[in-house]
XYZ file of C-alpha atoms in Angstrom:
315
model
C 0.000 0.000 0.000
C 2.714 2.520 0.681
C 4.388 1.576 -2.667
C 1.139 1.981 -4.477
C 0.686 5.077 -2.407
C 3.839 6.714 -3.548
C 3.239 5.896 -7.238
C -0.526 7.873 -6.736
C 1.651 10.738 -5.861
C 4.052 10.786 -8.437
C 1.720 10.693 -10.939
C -0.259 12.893 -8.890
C 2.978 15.212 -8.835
C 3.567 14.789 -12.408
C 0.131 15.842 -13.124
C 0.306 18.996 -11.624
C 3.532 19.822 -12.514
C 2.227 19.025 -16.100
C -0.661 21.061 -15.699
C 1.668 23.573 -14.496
C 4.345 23.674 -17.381
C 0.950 23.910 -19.456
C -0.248 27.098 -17.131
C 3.212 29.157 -17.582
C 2.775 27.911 -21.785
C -0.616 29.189 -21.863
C 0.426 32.576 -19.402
C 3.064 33.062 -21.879
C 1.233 32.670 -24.994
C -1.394 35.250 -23.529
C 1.256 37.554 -23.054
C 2.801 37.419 -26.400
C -0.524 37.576 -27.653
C -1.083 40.728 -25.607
C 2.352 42.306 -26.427
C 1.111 41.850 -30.043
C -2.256 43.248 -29.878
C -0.709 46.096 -28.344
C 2.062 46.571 -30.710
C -0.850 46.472 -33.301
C -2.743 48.983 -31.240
C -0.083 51.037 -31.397
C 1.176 50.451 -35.256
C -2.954 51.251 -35.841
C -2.873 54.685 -34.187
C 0.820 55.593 -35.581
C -1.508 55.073 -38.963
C -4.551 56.983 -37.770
C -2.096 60.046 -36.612
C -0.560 59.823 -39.570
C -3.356 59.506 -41.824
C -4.835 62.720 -39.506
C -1.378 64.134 -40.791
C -1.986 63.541 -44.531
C -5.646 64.483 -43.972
C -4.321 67.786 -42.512
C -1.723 68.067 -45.080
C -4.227 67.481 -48.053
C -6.105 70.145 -46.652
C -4.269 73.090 -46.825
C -3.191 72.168 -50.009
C -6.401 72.455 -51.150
C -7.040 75.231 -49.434
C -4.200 76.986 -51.138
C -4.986 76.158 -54.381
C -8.561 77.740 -53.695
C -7.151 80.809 -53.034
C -4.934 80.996 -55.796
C -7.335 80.171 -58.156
C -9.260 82.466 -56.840
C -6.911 85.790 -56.879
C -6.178 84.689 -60.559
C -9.693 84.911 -61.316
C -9.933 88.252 -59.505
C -6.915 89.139 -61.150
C -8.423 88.601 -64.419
C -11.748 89.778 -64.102
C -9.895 92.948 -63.097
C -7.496 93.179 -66.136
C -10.460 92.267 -68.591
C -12.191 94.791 -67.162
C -9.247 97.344 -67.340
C -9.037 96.610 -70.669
C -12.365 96.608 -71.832
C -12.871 99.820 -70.391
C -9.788 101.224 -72.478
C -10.605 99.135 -75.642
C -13.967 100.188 -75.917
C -15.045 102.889 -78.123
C -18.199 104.185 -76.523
C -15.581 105.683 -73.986
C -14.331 108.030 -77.145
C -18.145 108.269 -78.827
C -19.141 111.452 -76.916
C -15.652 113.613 -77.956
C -16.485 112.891 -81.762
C -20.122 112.877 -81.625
C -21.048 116.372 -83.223
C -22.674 117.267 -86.373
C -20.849 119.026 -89.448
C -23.035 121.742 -88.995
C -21.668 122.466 -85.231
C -18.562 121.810 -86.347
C -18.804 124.869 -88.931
C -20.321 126.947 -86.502
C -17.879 126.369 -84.184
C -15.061 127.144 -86.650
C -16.697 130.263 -87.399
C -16.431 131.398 -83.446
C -13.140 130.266 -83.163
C -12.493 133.525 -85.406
C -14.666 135.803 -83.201
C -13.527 136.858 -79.993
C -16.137 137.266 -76.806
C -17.155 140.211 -75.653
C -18.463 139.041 -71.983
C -15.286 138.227 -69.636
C -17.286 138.415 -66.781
C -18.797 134.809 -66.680
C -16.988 131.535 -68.085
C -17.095 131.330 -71.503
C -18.590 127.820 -72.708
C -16.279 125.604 -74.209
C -17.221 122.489 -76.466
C -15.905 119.119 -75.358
C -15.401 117.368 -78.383
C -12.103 116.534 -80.242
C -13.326 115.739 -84.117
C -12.728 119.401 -85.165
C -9.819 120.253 -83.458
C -8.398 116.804 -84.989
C -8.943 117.807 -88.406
C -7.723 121.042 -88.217
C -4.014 119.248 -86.910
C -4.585 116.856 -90.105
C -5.642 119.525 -92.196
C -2.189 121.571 -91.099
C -0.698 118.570 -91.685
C -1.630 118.698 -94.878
C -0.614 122.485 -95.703
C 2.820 121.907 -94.629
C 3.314 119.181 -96.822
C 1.725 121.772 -99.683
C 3.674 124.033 -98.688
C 7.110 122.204 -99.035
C 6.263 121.015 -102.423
C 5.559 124.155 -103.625
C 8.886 125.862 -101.966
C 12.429 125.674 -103.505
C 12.730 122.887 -100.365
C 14.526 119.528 -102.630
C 12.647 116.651 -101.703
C 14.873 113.878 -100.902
C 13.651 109.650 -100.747
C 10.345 109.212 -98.431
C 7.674 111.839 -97.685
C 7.777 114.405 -95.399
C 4.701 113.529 -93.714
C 6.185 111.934 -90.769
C 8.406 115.245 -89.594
C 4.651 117.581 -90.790
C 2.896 114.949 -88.268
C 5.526 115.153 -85.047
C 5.551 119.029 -85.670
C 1.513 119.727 -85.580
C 0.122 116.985 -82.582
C 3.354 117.535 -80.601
C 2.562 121.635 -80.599
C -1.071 120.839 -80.090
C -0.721 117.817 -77.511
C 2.605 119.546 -75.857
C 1.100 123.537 -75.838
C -2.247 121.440 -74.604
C -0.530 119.735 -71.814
C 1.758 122.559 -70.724
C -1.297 125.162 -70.609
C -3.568 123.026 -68.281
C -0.552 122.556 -66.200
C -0.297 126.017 -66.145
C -4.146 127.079 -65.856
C -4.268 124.486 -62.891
C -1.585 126.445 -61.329
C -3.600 129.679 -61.642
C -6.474 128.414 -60.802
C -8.359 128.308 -64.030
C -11.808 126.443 -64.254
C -10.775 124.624 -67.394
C -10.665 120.391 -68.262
C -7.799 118.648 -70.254
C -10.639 118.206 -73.044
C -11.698 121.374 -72.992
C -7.918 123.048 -73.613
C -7.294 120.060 -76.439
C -10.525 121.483 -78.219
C -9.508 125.359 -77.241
C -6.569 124.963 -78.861
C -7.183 122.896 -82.119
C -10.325 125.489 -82.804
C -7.448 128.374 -82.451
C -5.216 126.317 -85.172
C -7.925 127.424 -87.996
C -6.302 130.669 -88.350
C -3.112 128.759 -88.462
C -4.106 126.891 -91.639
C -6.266 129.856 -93.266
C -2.536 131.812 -93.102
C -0.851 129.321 -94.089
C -2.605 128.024 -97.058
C -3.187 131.540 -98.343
C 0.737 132.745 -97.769
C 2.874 128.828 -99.086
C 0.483 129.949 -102.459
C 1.171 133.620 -102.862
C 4.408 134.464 -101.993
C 4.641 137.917 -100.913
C 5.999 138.493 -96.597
C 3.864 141.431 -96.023
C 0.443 139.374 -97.045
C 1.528 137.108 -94.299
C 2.147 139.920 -91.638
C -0.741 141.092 -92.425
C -2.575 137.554 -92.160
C -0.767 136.967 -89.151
C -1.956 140.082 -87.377
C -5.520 139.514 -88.548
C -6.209 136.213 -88.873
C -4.045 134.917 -86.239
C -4.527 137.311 -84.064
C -8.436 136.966 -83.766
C -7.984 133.378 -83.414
C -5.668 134.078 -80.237
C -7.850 137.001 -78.839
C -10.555 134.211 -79.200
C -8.575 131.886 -76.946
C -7.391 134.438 -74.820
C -10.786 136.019 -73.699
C -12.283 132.464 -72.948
C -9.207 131.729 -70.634
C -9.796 134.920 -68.754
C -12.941 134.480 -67.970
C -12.584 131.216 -66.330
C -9.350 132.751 -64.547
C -9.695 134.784 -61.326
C -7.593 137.059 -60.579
C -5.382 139.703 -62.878
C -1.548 138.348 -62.395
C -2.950 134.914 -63.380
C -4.891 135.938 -66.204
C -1.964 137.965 -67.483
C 0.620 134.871 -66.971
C -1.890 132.363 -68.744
C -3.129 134.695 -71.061
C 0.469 135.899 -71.999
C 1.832 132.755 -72.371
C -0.643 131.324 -74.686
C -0.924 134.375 -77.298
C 3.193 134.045 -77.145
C 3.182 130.237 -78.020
C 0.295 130.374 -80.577
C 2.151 133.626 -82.538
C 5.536 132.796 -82.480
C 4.530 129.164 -83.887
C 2.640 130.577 -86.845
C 5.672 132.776 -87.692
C 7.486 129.407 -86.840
C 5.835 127.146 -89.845
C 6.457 130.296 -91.974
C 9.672 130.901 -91.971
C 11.988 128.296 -90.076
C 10.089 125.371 -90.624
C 11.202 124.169 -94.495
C 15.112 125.115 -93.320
C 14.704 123.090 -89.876
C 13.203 120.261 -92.095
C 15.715 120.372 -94.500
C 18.707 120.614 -91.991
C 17.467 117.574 -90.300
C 17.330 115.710 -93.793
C 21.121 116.687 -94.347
C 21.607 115.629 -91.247
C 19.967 112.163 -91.201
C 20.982 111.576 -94.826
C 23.957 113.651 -95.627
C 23.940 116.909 -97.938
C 22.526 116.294 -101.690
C 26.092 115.828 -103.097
C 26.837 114.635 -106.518
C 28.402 110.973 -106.789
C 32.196 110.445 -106.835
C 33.682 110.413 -110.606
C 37.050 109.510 -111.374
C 38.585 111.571 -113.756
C 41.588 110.834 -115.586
C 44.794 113.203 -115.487
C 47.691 113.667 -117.747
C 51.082 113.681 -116.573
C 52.150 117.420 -116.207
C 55.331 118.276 -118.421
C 57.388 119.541 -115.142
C 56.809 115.935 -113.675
C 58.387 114.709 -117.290
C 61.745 116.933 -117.114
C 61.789 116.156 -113.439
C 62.026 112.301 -114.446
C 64.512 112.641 -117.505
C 66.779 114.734 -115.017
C 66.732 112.364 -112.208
C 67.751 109.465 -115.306
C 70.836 111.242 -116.370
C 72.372 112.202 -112.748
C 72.029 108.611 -112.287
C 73.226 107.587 -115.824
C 76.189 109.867 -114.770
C 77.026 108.619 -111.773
C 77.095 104.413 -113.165
């Protein structure tokens, strides 16, 4: 019994220490299985954050590209509209939309000086008239140089007649609305372009009249009468949108100089400027080089035969 007793317990014993090596297998199979699920747990919310990141990162990048595309749009809507508002010619429509028969009218004043200085003077805002006249002067000089003893070298003069007229009427323009905003004068850019092309009329009934007959005291006398009603024409409008007498007297003054001197100007000194520029540009209207042969001159012969003997002589 004791025997059989002692085998019960071995086996008993190796039972449980069987069961136990199985407990500690199964303990640490639970725990690698734990370590794993949490290394998984972990690895899984790494890829959430980073997927957050991404999200995040996708984000703003769209975001950005919204509000790029939309300045560009803005941009553009801006530029097209910049430029449809320069490109379009209803802008222009109301400075060239008069009749011929206020055009005529109005050249006809342009030759009549007002009598009332004591209110402004109305002025006409339009620009077809006074660009005419410039073409129209255009025009005249070019007569007028054809018709002179100027020589007429390759190309047209039309170029040089075109600078001269719209940078005197552009230029004079500019320079006297400088100058009337200075003193004070109640006068628009417009309304000085058209001012001063009007005043031009008496430029080109001068003009025309004098390049055709050719005598210097018809053209002092147009220029007094003619030109000078055009200017007095000018001048009273400006004073009587000027206030005050040291301002009317410096705009005044410095108009009537301008428009004078640049009739006398296209008179006189305009065909020799042109001209001088064309030598200038293109070099004076010389003849062409010709070679021209030469005989020997008879002291050059004796010279030679002299020279022959002395060293004949000297052998």
């Amino acid at each position: 019994q004791g025997g059989g007793s002692a085998v019960i317990d071995m086996e008993n014993m190796d039972d449980t220490s069987g069961s136990s090596f199985e407990d500690m297998g199964e303990m640490h199979q639970r725990m690698k299985e734990e370590e794993e699920e949490e290394a998984e747990g972990e690895a899984g919310a790494g890829e959430e954050e980073d997927g957050e990141f991404l999200g995040m990162k996708g984000l703003r990048g769209q975001l950005g590209r919204q509000v790029a595309d939309q300045m560009w749009q803005v941009g553009k809507r801006q530029a097209s509209r910049a430029f449809s508002l320069y490109a379009n010619i209803d802008i222009l429509r109301p400075y060239f939309d008069v009749e011929p028969v206020q055009v005529r009218a109005r050249l006809l004043e342009s030759m009549i000086p007002v009598k009332m200085i004591n209110f402004p003077q109305k002025i006409a805002g339009e620009l077809y008239g006074p660009l005419m006249l410039v073409f129209t002067l255009v025009a005249i000089l070019l007569h007028g140089m054809k018709t002179s003893d100027t020589i007429i070298r390759e190309g047209t003069l039309m170029g040089t007649a075109i600078g001269t007229c719209f940078g005197y009427w552009l230029g004079v323009s500019s320079f006297m609305y400088f100058l009337a905003y200075l003193c004070n004068a109640q006068i628009t850019m417009v309304q000085m372009l058209s001012l001063l092309g009007y005043g031009l009329f008496g430029h080109c009934i001068t003009l025309f009249v004098t390049y055709n007959i050719h005598f210097h005291s018809l053209f002092y006398i147009f220029w007094l009468v003619v030109g000078g009603l055009s200017t007095l024409r000018m001048v009273a409008v400006l004073v009587s949108r000027t206030v005050g007498h040291t301002q009317r007297l410096i705009l005044c003054g410095t108009l009537a100089a301008l428009h004078m001197l640049f009739l006398l100007y296209l008179h006189f000194a305009y065909h020799k400027v042109v001209e001088g520029i064309l030598d200038t540009l293109e070099g004076p209207n010389m003849p062409p080089f010709q070679r021209v042969a030469r005989d020997i001159p008879v002291v050059s012969n004796a010279v030679l035969n002299t020279t022959a003997k002395g060293i004949a002589l000297t052998l």
